[in-house]
Amino acid sequence: MTDEPLLSVRNLKKHYPITEGILSKQVGAAKAVDGISFDIEEGETLGLVGESGCGKSTAASSIIRLEEATDGEVIFNGGGRQGRTRNQDGSHPNDITQFEDEELKAFRRDAQMIFQDPSSSLDPRMTVGSSVAEMLLVHGMTDKERRREIVEDLLERVGLEAEYYDRYPHEFSGGQKQRIALARALVLNPEFIVADEPVSALDVSIRAEILSLLNDIQEEFGLSMLFISHDMSVVREVCDRVAVMYLGEIVEIGDTEDVFSDPQHPYTEALLSAIPTPDPTLDRENIELKGTVPSPISPPSGCRFHTRCHKVIQSGEYDLEQSDWRALLTFRDKVQTGEIDPSSIRNALSGEDMDPSDVDDETVKTQLRVEFDLPETLSDRDAESTLQTAIDALAEGRIEDANEELSVFSTPCEKEEPAETDHGNGHLSSCLRNQSAAERAEPAPADD
Ligand code: ADP
Ligand code: MG
């Protein structure tokens, strides 16, 4: 392993235009990938992890240029840390996003992709052997006997048998098909492989086998790999380093050991908390990640995770139970977006044989607190009085008034974009809580 990155991704963006009407006027953009940066060293496996919808696949296909990036650089074999001399226009000669036909063709040999569904890379009408051998043919190997020899050898190296060459994809299980897809990815002797959720579609019982095969192959072939998964436990099996992605951005990156033993971003903590532990007595905080990833068309302001973060910062004047503060902000957001409809609560409470208007306000108010995890009373008197006024307004159907009351609750996390904090050893995170007060525009409340 040299100390030069094989791949350097710099401020990569992929925005999908959102269009409207018959003229397809662009009315916005889905910022699926919104400025990510990382290096992958030779022989290294970097994990890219995050919930579904975070932008992992978009990042992968932009890096390998199955899709055109909106902005940023992907420098492959850049020729050293300092990089090769840049062109006069400031572009980098090894920037994949700028490659023309010939360079792109060469890159397509050097970088291969494995997908979640192995069938997607196998033609059902071709024997698996010729599917793999086709790659060699396309890249100029005309000797048929030689092609067969190479493919048979490769089939054995991925744990299958040479005789399988003449069989068809439907004769194989999911795990075997993924082995064939791997052979197909390896046959041109690439330097870099992107594996997008390669075991997610497989039976749990065979996942470990395929992961260990990937580990062996990666070592044997000296490959660099970008390994994508939504599952932290899978990432731990194969990755040297891990990048945690949330809503188009990388919120934490570092050595796998460091990220797992000492996570620095609340999102990472939440993902780790979802891993089932074999030992139920193990005392680990159970963090429930509620809701889903918001739309990348209008991502939340400030820190994009603030709408779901269990550690969202309280504004200076409050010192509430953290879970109450979280519930209060979620309640505020739902009132603001109109997701809370008191009349439907009234209807639900009235049941079959009661008129909704006969449900008294007190019952509605109690129910609102129950449904939104709000306590009977908040520990802070001012906060409680504001909340009460808002809930009173809601019960009477004055949603706008409630909205206005609740708008006094705010968090620095929605106002300020977090900067990167360096925890040493290449371990970085982007969370306001990790920044010193001096670095932050708005001073933090005293930490306990
Ligand atoms: P992941 O692989 O992490 O599940 P994706 O990269 O598939 O995430 O998607 C990221 C976001 O980009 C999602 O919100 C998705 O809806 C959006 N997206 C993906 N492809 C397109 C597209 N072709 N047009 C518009 N939005 C897209
Ligand atoms: Mg995906």
Short mmCIF file of C-alpha atoms and ligand atoms in Angstrom, two decimals:
data_model
loop_
_atom_site.label_atom_id
_atom_site.label_comp_id
_atom_site.label_asym_id
_atom_site.label_seq_id
_atom_site.Cartn_x
_atom_site.Cartn_y
_atom_site.Cartn_z
CA MET A 1 0.00 0.00 0.00
CA THR A 2 1.45 3.35 -0.94
CA ASP A 3 0.41 6.51 0.85
CA GLU A 4 -1.26 7.95 -2.20
CA PRO A 5 -5.02 7.80 -2.49
CA LEU A 6 -6.27 5.79 -5.44
CA LEU A 7 -9.41 7.89 -5.51
CA SER A 8 -10.09 11.40 -4.27
CA VAL A 9 -13.64 12.67 -4.23
CA ARG A 10 -13.84 16.44 -3.80
CA ASN A 11 -17.03 18.34 -3.09
CA LEU A 12 -19.02 16.02 -5.34
CA LYS A 13 -22.61 17.05 -6.05
CA LYS A 14 -25.45 15.44 -7.93
CA HIS A 15 -28.62 17.47 -8.17
CA TYR A 16 -31.58 16.09 -10.08
CA PRO A 17 -33.68 18.80 -11.69
CA ILE A 18 -37.32 18.84 -10.66
CA THR A 19 -39.44 19.97 -13.60
CA GLU A 20 -43.05 20.96 -14.02
CA GLY A 21 -45.52 21.37 -16.84
CA ILE A 22 -45.33 20.47 -20.52
CA LEU A 23 -42.35 22.73 -21.07
CA SER A 24 -40.49 20.91 -18.29
CA LYS A 25 -39.58 24.15 -16.62
CA GLN A 26 -37.15 23.49 -13.81
CA VAL A 27 -38.76 24.39 -10.50
CA GLY A 28 -36.18 22.98 -8.13
CA ALA A 29 -33.60 20.29 -7.58
CA ALA A 30 -33.27 17.13 -5.54
CA LYS A 31 -29.87 17.53 -3.91
CA ALA A 32 -29.26 13.79 -3.69
CA VAL A 33 -25.51 14.27 -3.21
CA ASP A 34 -24.58 17.70 -1.95
CA GLY A 35 -20.85 18.16 -1.57
CA ILE A 36 -19.12 15.02 -0.34
CA SER A 37 -15.35 14.56 -0.05
CA PHE A 38 -13.19 11.58 0.86
CA ASP A 39 -10.13 9.60 -0.24
CA ILE A 40 -9.76 5.89 -0.79
CA GLU A 41 -6.23 4.57 -0.45
CA GLU A 42 -4.82 1.72 -2.48
CA GLY A 43 -5.98 -1.60 -1.07
CA GLU A 44 -8.45 0.08 1.25
CA THR A 45 -12.17 -0.51 1.70
CA LEU A 46 -14.22 2.54 2.59
CA GLY A 47 -17.77 1.97 3.79
CA LEU A 48 -20.52 4.42 2.86
CA VAL A 49 -23.40 3.97 5.25
CA GLY A 50 -26.76 5.64 5.86
CA GLU A 51 -30.47 4.97 5.71
CA SER A 52 -32.29 4.43 2.46
CA GLY A 53 -32.63 7.72 0.58
CA CYS A 54 -29.44 9.31 1.94
CA GLY A 55 -27.83 9.43 -1.51
CA LYS A 56 -25.45 6.47 -1.36
CA SER A 57 -26.34 4.96 -4.73
CA THR A 58 -26.34 8.37 -6.38
CA ALA A 59 -22.87 8.99 -4.97
CA ALA A 60 -21.71 5.62 -6.30
CA SER A 61 -23.05 6.11 -9.79
CA SER A 62 -21.68 9.65 -10.00
CA ILE A 63 -18.24 8.49 -8.84
CA ILE A 64 -18.12 5.72 -11.40
CA ARG A 65 -19.73 7.98 -13.97
CA LEU A 66 -22.84 6.01 -14.71
CA GLU A 67 -24.36 9.44 -14.14
CA GLU A 68 -22.89 12.87 -14.77
CA ALA A 69 -21.99 14.78 -11.61
CA THR A 70 -23.41 18.27 -11.16
CA ASP A 71 -20.23 19.59 -9.59
CA GLY A 72 -16.99 18.52 -7.94
CA GLU A 73 -14.09 16.28 -8.81
CA VAL A 74 -13.39 12.56 -8.76
CA ILE A 75 -9.65 12.12 -9.18
CA PHE A 76 -8.54 8.61 -10.01
CA ASN A 77 -4.89 7.59 -9.76
CA GLY A 78 -4.11 11.25 -9.24
CA GLY A 79 -0.34 10.77 -9.13
CA GLY A 80 0.48 11.58 -5.55
CA ARG A 81 -0.88 13.59 -2.67
CA GLN A 82 0.08 16.88 -4.25
CA GLY A 83 -1.66 15.65 -7.35
CA ARG A 84 -0.45 15.96 -10.85
CA THR A 85 0.00 19.48 -12.16
CA ARG A 86 -3.36 20.95 -12.87
CA ASN A 87 -4.32 22.07 -16.35
CA GLN A 88 -4.23 25.76 -17.12
CA ASP A 89 -7.96 26.05 -16.63
CA GLY A 90 -7.59 24.62 -13.10
CA SER A 91 -9.04 21.21 -13.94
CA HIS A 92 -7.23 18.03 -12.97
CA PRO A 93 -5.98 15.72 -15.76
CA ASN A 94 -7.21 12.68 -13.82
CA ASP A 95 -10.67 14.00 -13.02
CA ILE A 96 -13.09 11.27 -14.09
CA THR A 97 -15.94 13.74 -14.42
CA GLN A 98 -14.03 15.39 -17.30
CA PHE A 99 -12.81 12.24 -19.09
CA GLU A 100 -13.34 11.94 -22.83
CA ASP A 101 -14.08 8.67 -24.65
CA GLU A 102 -10.63 7.02 -24.62
CA GLU A 103 -9.88 7.85 -20.97
CA LEU A 104 -13.37 6.82 -19.98
CA LYS A 105 -12.97 3.46 -21.68
CA ALA A 106 -9.73 2.84 -19.81
CA PHE A 107 -11.40 3.87 -16.56
CA ARG A 108 -14.24 1.44 -17.23
CA ARG A 109 -11.70 -1.39 -17.15
CA ASP A 110 -10.13 -0.18 -13.93
CA ALA A 111 -13.33 0.43 -12.00
CA GLN A 112 -16.20 -2.03 -11.69
CA MET A 113 -19.49 -2.08 -9.89
CA ILE A 114 -21.45 -4.79 -8.06
CA PHE A 115 -25.13 -4.20 -7.44
CA GLN A 116 -27.63 -5.32 -4.84
CA ASP A 117 -29.46 -7.52 -7.34
CA PRO A 118 -26.91 -9.81 -9.01
CA SER A 119 -29.40 -10.70 -11.76
CA SER A 120 -29.18 -7.13 -13.04
CA SER A 121 -25.66 -7.72 -14.36
CA LEU A 122 -26.37 -11.18 -15.84
CA ASP A 123 -28.17 -11.76 -19.13
CA PRO A 124 -30.66 -14.62 -18.53
CA ARG A 125 -30.18 -15.88 -22.11
CA MET A 126 -26.40 -16.20 -21.83
CA THR A 127 -24.43 -18.87 -20.01
CA VAL A 128 -22.79 -17.37 -16.97
CA GLY A 129 -19.39 -18.17 -18.47
CA SER A 130 -20.04 -16.17 -21.61
CA SER A 131 -21.48 -13.32 -19.52
CA VAL A 132 -18.16 -13.06 -17.71
CA ALA A 133 -16.07 -13.72 -20.83
CA GLU A 134 -17.95 -11.01 -22.72
CA MET A 135 -16.12 -8.41 -20.64
CA LEU A 136 -12.81 -9.73 -21.98
CA LEU A 137 -14.06 -9.73 -25.54
CA VAL A 138 -15.33 -6.16 -25.31
CA HIS A 139 -11.91 -5.08 -24.11
CA GLY A 140 -10.12 -6.77 -26.98
CA MET A 141 -9.28 -10.33 -26.02
CA THR A 142 -10.06 -12.25 -29.22
CA ASP A 143 -8.64 -15.65 -28.23
CA LYS A 144 -11.71 -17.71 -27.26
CA GLU A 145 -9.79 -20.53 -25.58
CA ARG A 146 -7.86 -18.05 -23.46
CA ARG A 147 -11.04 -16.30 -22.43
CA ARG A 148 -12.56 -19.57 -21.28
CA GLU A 149 -9.45 -20.47 -19.35
CA ILE A 150 -9.44 -17.17 -17.48
CA VAL A 151 -13.14 -17.31 -16.68
CA GLU A 152 -13.02 -20.92 -15.46
CA ASP A 153 -10.15 -20.04 -13.18
CA LEU A 154 -12.04 -17.03 -11.87
CA LEU A 155 -15.22 -19.03 -11.23
CA GLU A 156 -13.15 -21.26 -8.97
CA ARG A 157 -11.59 -18.32 -7.20
CA VAL A 158 -15.01 -16.95 -6.26
CA GLY A 159 -15.97 -20.31 -4.79
CA LEU A 160 -17.79 -21.86 -7.74
CA GLU A 161 -16.77 -24.59 -10.17
CA ALA A 162 -15.22 -24.36 -13.63
CA GLU A 163 -17.99 -26.59 -15.02
CA TYR A 164 -20.55 -23.92 -14.16
CA TYR A 165 -19.31 -22.00 -17.21
CA ASP A 166 -22.02 -23.49 -19.46
CA ARG A 167 -24.94 -23.06 -17.09
CA TYR A 168 -27.56 -20.31 -17.12
CA PRO A 169 -28.25 -17.75 -14.36
CA HIS A 170 -31.60 -19.29 -13.39
CA GLU A 171 -29.82 -22.44 -12.29
CA PHE A 172 -28.14 -20.55 -9.45
CA SER A 173 -29.14 -19.27 -6.02
CA GLY A 174 -28.91 -15.59 -5.10
CA GLY A 175 -25.60 -16.09 -3.32
CA GLN A 176 -24.14 -17.99 -6.27
CA LYS A 177 -25.34 -15.30 -8.67
CA GLN A 178 -23.60 -12.67 -6.56
CA ARG A 179 -20.41 -14.76 -6.81
CA ILE A 180 -20.81 -14.78 -10.60
CA ALA A 181 -21.38 -11.02 -10.63
CA LEU A 182 -18.21 -10.69 -8.60
CA ALA A 183 -16.30 -12.82 -11.12
CA ARG A 184 -17.62 -10.56 -13.85
CA ALA A 185 -16.46 -7.48 -11.97
CA LEU A 186 -13.01 -9.00 -11.41
CA VAL A 187 -12.28 -10.42 -14.84
CA LEU A 188 -10.65 -7.26 -16.21
CA ASN A 189 -8.39 -7.04 -13.18
CA PRO A 190 -9.75 -3.73 -11.92
CA GLU A 191 -8.12 -1.56 -9.29
CA PHE A 192 -11.34 -0.28 -7.81
CA ILE A 193 -14.72 -1.83 -7.09
CA VAL A 194 -17.91 -0.15 -5.96
CA ALA A 195 -20.22 -2.60 -4.21
CA ASP A 196 -23.70 -1.12 -3.71
CA GLU A 197 -25.52 -3.09 -0.99
CA PRO A 198 -24.05 -6.37 -2.32
CA VAL A 199 -25.58 -8.55 0.39
CA SER A 200 -28.82 -6.71 1.18
CA ALA A 201 -30.91 -8.84 -1.18
CA LEU A 202 -29.35 -12.11 -0.02
CA ASP A 203 -30.61 -14.57 2.49
CA VAL A 204 -29.26 -13.73 5.94
CA SER A 205 -27.73 -17.20 6.20
CA ILE A 206 -25.38 -16.65 3.26
CA ARG A 207 -24.47 -13.00 3.83
CA ALA A 208 -21.46 -13.86 5.97
CA GLU A 209 -20.07 -16.14 3.25
CA ILE A 210 -20.28 -13.45 0.60
CA LEU A 211 -18.80 -10.81 2.91
CA SER A 212 -15.88 -13.05 3.75
CA LEU A 213 -15.41 -13.79 0.03
CA LEU A 214 -15.33 -10.04 -0.64
CA ASN A 215 -12.72 -9.65 2.10
CA ASP A 216 -10.55 -12.44 0.67
CA ILE A 217 -10.84 -11.22 -2.91
CA GLN A 218 -10.11 -7.65 -1.93
CA GLU A 219 -6.90 -8.75 -0.24
CA GLU A 220 -5.88 -11.22 -2.92
CA PHE A 221 -6.39 -8.74 -5.75
CA GLY A 222 -5.13 -5.72 -3.79
CA LEU A 223 -8.37 -3.91 -4.61
CA SER A 224 -9.65 -0.62 -3.35
CA MET A 225 -13.33 -0.73 -2.61
CA LEU A 226 -16.22 1.58 -1.91
CA PHE A 227 -18.64 -0.58 0.02
CA ILE A 228 -22.17 0.72 0.39
CA SER A 229 -24.65 -0.49 2.98
CA HIS A 230 -27.48 0.74 5.18
CA ASP A 231 -26.38 -1.73 7.84
CA MET A 232 -23.60 -0.79 10.27
CA SER A 233 -22.97 -4.40 11.26
CA VAL A 234 -22.22 -5.34 7.64
CA VAL A 235 -19.89 -2.36 7.27
CA ARG A 236 -17.96 -3.46 10.32
CA GLU A 237 -17.22 -6.82 8.67
CA VAL A 238 -15.48 -5.47 5.60
CA CYS A 239 -14.45 -1.84 5.94
CA ASP A 240 -11.17 -0.26 7.03
CA ARG A 241 -12.80 3.14 7.23
CA VAL A 242 -16.37 4.29 7.21
CA ALA A 243 -18.17 7.40 5.99
CA VAL A 244 -21.63 8.07 7.42
CA MET A 245 -23.95 9.80 4.99
CA TYR A 246 -27.10 11.73 5.80
CA LEU A 247 -29.25 13.55 3.27
CA GLY A 248 -26.55 14.12 0.68
CA GLU A 249 -23.74 14.92 3.10
CA ILE A 250 -21.05 13.03 5.01
CA VAL A 251 -21.60 13.70 8.70
CA GLU A 252 -18.80 11.52 10.06
CA ILE A 253 -15.80 9.67 8.68
CA GLY A 254 -12.97 7.74 10.27
CA ASP A 255 -11.35 4.39 10.90
CA THR A 256 -14.00 1.74 11.43
CA GLU A 257 -12.65 1.03 14.91
CA ASP A 258 -12.77 4.70 15.92
CA VAL A 259 -16.24 5.32 14.53
CA PHE A 260 -17.69 2.23 16.19
CA SER A 261 -15.99 2.68 19.57
CA ASP A 262 -16.31 6.44 19.79
CA PRO A 263 -19.02 7.78 17.45
CA GLN A 264 -19.05 11.58 17.28
CA HIS A 265 -22.26 12.32 15.40
CA PRO A 266 -25.71 11.61 16.87
CA TYR A 267 -26.76 10.09 13.53
CA THR A 268 -23.91 7.59 13.75
CA GLU A 269 -24.97 6.80 17.33
CA ALA A 270 -28.50 6.17 16.16
CA LEU A 271 -27.34 3.85 13.35
CA LEU A 272 -25.12 1.96 15.78
CA SER A 273 -27.95 1.65 18.23
CA ALA A 274 -29.96 -0.22 15.59
CA ILE A 275 -27.46 -3.09 15.51
CA PRO A 276 -28.90 -6.00 17.46
CA THR A 277 -26.48 -7.10 20.17
CA PRO A 278 -26.07 -10.78 20.98
CA ASP A 279 -25.89 -9.80 24.63
CA PRO A 280 -29.18 -8.27 25.81
CA THR A 281 -27.70 -7.37 29.19
CA LEU A 282 -25.20 -5.12 27.46
CA ASP A 283 -26.08 -1.64 28.55
CA ARG A 284 -26.33 0.37 25.37
CA GLU A 285 -28.45 3.41 24.88
CA ASN A 286 -31.39 2.61 22.67
CA ILE A 287 -31.89 5.48 20.28
CA GLU A 288 -34.94 5.25 18.14
CA LEU A 289 -34.55 6.94 14.79
CA LYS A 290 -38.06 8.20 14.14
CA GLY A 291 -39.55 9.02 10.78
CA THR A 292 -37.71 8.84 7.50
CA VAL A 293 -35.01 10.82 5.72
CA PRO A 294 -36.54 14.17 4.62
CA SER A 295 -36.75 15.03 0.94
CA PRO A 296 -33.53 16.32 -0.64
CA ILE A 297 -35.62 18.86 -2.59
CA SER A 298 -35.89 21.16 0.41
CA PRO A 299 -33.55 19.77 3.08
CA PRO A 300 -33.82 21.14 6.63
CA SER A 301 -31.85 24.33 7.29
CA GLY A 302 -28.68 24.36 9.37
CA CYS A 303 -27.74 20.81 10.30
CA ARG A 304 -29.87 18.60 8.08
CA PHE A 305 -30.27 16.06 10.87
CA HIS A 306 -31.77 18.51 13.37
CA THR A 307 -35.36 17.45 12.67
CA ARG A 308 -34.64 13.92 13.94
CA CYS A 309 -31.65 14.36 16.22
CA HIS A 310 -32.02 13.07 19.79
CA LYS A 311 -29.29 15.48 20.89
CA VAL A 312 -30.66 18.59 19.19
CA ILE A 313 -29.31 21.59 21.13
CA GLN A 314 -31.64 23.54 23.43
CA SER A 315 -31.73 27.26 23.02
CA GLY A 316 -29.92 29.05 25.84
CA GLU A 317 -32.95 29.83 28.03
CA TYR A 318 -34.11 26.25 28.57
CA ASP A 319 -32.81 23.30 30.48
CA LEU A 320 -35.43 20.66 29.78
CA GLU A 321 -35.20 16.90 29.77
CA GLN A 322 -33.53 16.27 26.41
CA SER A 323 -36.32 13.91 25.29
CA ASP A 324 -38.92 16.58 26.15
CA TRP A 325 -37.00 19.16 24.12
CA ARG A 326 -36.91 16.74 21.17
CA ALA A 327 -40.66 16.12 21.49
CA LEU A 328 -41.36 19.84 21.75
CA LEU A 329 -39.47 20.65 18.53
CA THR A 330 -41.09 17.77 16.67
CA PHE A 331 -44.49 19.00 17.87
CA ARG A 332 -43.64 22.53 16.71
CA ASP A 333 -42.59 21.23 13.27
CA LYS A 334 -45.73 19.14 12.84
CA VAL A 335 -47.99 22.04 13.77
CA GLN A 336 -46.07 24.22 11.34
CA THR A 337 -46.41 21.79 8.43
CA GLY A 338 -50.08 21.26 9.22
CA GLU A 339 -49.59 17.58 10.03
CA ILE A 340 -51.46 17.97 13.30
CA ASP A 341 -55.15 18.15 12.74
CA PRO A 342 -57.16 18.55 15.95
CA SER A 343 -60.45 17.68 14.23
CA SER A 344 -59.15 14.25 13.24
CA ILE A 345 -58.07 13.67 16.83
CA ARG A 346 -61.58 14.65 17.91
CA ASN A 347 -63.05 12.21 15.40
CA ALA A 348 -60.79 9.40 16.55
CA LEU A 349 -61.63 10.04 20.21
CA SER A 350 -65.38 10.21 19.64
CA GLY A 351 -65.56 6.72 18.17
CA GLU A 352 -68.76 5.36 16.62
CA ASP A 353 -71.54 6.59 18.84
CA MET A 354 -70.50 10.04 19.91
CA ASP A 355 -70.56 13.34 18.10
CA PRO A 356 -66.98 14.61 17.59
CA SER A 357 -67.99 18.05 18.80
CA ASP A 358 -69.00 16.49 22.14
CA VAL A 359 -65.44 15.44 22.88
CA ASP A 360 -64.34 18.00 25.41
CA ASP A 361 -61.23 20.12 24.90
CA GLU A 362 -59.43 18.69 27.92
CA THR A 363 -59.55 15.19 26.44
CA VAL A 364 -58.18 16.47 23.16
CA LYS A 365 -55.35 18.29 24.92
CA THR A 366 -54.37 15.26 26.94
CA GLN A 367 -54.41 13.14 23.83
CA LEU A 368 -52.20 15.61 21.96
CA ARG A 369 -49.55 15.34 24.67
CA VAL A 370 -49.74 11.55 24.67
CA GLU A 371 -49.45 11.28 20.90
CA PHE A 372 -46.48 13.57 20.63
CA ASP A 373 -44.54 12.21 23.60
CA LEU A 374 -44.98 15.46 25.50
CA PRO A 375 -44.97 15.22 29.31
CA GLU A 376 -47.99 16.30 31.40
CA THR A 377 -45.97 19.35 32.36
CA LEU A 378 -42.62 20.60 31.14
CA SER A 379 -40.07 21.23 33.90
CA ASP A 380 -39.54 24.80 32.74
CA ARG A 381 -42.39 27.13 33.72
CA ASP A 382 -42.09 29.52 30.78
CA ALA A 383 -41.82 26.70 28.27
CA GLU A 384 -44.80 24.95 29.84
CA SER A 385 -46.94 28.05 29.72
CA THR A 386 -46.13 28.59 26.03
CA LEU A 387 -46.86 24.97 25.24
CA GLN A 388 -50.12 25.11 27.14
CA THR A 389 -51.27 28.20 25.26
CA ALA A 390 -50.39 26.50 21.98
CA ILE A 391 -52.24 23.31 22.87
CA ASP A 392 -55.27 25.34 24.01
CA ALA A 393 -55.28 27.09 20.64
CA LEU A 394 -54.97 23.79 18.80
CA ALA A 395 -57.86 22.22 20.69
CA GLU A 396 -59.99 25.18 19.65
CA GLY A 397 -58.89 24.78 16.05
CA ARG A 398 -56.79 27.94 15.97
CA ILE A 399 -53.82 26.34 14.25
CA GLU A 400 -52.20 29.62 13.20
CA ASP A 401 -52.18 30.86 16.80
CA ALA A 402 -50.65 27.61 17.98
CA ASN A 403 -48.02 27.90 15.31
CA GLU A 404 -47.14 31.39 16.40
CA GLU A 405 -46.87 30.42 20.08
CA LEU A 406 -44.59 27.48 19.31
CA SER A 407 -42.31 29.53 17.09
CA VAL A 408 -40.53 30.84 20.20
CA PHE A 409 -38.93 27.43 20.52
CA SER A 410 -35.87 27.25 18.33
CA THR A 411 -32.51 25.54 18.21
CA PRO A 412 -29.09 26.69 17.04
CA CYS A 413 -29.00 23.47 15.00
CA GLU A 414 -31.55 24.81 12.54
CA LYS A 415 -29.76 28.13 12.10
CA GLU A 416 -26.15 27.19 11.73
CA GLU A 417 -24.46 24.76 9.40
CA PRO A 418 -22.03 22.65 11.40
CA ALA A 419 -18.35 22.86 10.46
CA GLU A 420 -16.05 19.87 10.47
CA THR A 421 -14.39 18.91 13.75
CA ASP A 422 -11.14 16.90 13.70
CA HIS A 423 -10.95 14.17 16.36
CA GLY A 424 -7.51 12.97 15.27
CA ASN A 425 -6.43 10.02 13.14
CA GLY A 426 -8.55 11.24 10.24
CA HIS A 427 -11.71 11.01 12.34
CA LEU A 428 -13.98 13.92 11.36
CA SER A 429 -17.52 14.85 12.27
CA SER A 430 -19.93 17.66 11.44
CA CYS A 431 -22.05 18.45 14.48
CA LEU A 432 -22.46 21.79 16.26
CA ARG A 433 -22.14 20.06 19.60
CA ASN A 434 -18.57 19.12 18.73
CA GLN A 435 -17.56 22.65 17.92
CA SER A 436 -16.23 24.88 20.64
CA ALA A 437 -18.32 27.91 21.51
CA ALA A 438 -15.65 30.10 19.92
CA GLU A 439 -16.13 28.35 16.59
CA ARG A 440 -19.83 28.78 16.68
CA ALA A 441 -21.72 31.84 15.63
CA GLU A 442 -24.17 31.42 18.48
CA PRO A 443 -22.81 30.58 21.93
CA ALA A 444 -23.85 27.22 23.32
CA PRO A 445 -25.66 26.83 26.63
CA ALA A 446 -23.38 25.60 29.40
CA ASP A 447 -22.85 21.86 29.05
CA ASP A 448 -23.58 19.67 32.05
P1 ADP B 1 -29.75 5.54 -1.25
O1 ADP B 1 -28.95 4.74 -2.23
O2 ADP B 1 -28.92 6.04 -0.09
O3 ADP B 1 -30.98 4.85 -0.78
P2 ADP B 1 -30.36 7.23 -3.52
O4 ADP B 1 -29.04 7.69 -4.02
O5 ADP B 1 -30.99 6.11 -4.25
O6 ADP B 1 -30.24 6.89 -1.97
O7 ADP B 1 -31.38 8.45 -3.52
C1 ADP B 1 -31.08 9.68 -2.87
C2 ADP B 1 -32.18 10.67 -3.11
O8 ADP B 1 -32.17 11.07 -4.47
C3 ADP B 1 -33.57 10.15 -2.83
O9 ADP B 1 -34.32 11.17 -2.24
C4 ADP B 1 -34.10 9.83 -4.19
O10 ADP B 1 -35.50 9.96 -4.23
C5 ADP B 1 -33.43 10.88 -5.04
N1 ADP B 1 -33.24 10.43 -6.43
C6 ADP B 1 -32.54 9.34 -6.84
N2 ADP B 1 -32.56 9.23 -8.19
C7 ADP B 1 -33.29 10.28 -8.64
C8 ADP B 1 -33.68 10.75 -9.95
N3 ADP B 1 -33.30 10.11 -11.06
N4 ADP B 1 -34.43 11.87 -10.01
C9 ADP B 1 -34.80 12.55 -8.89
N5 ADP B 1 -34.47 12.16 -7.65
C10 ADP B 1 -33.72 11.05 -7.51
MG MG B 2 -29.18 2.73 -2.81
#
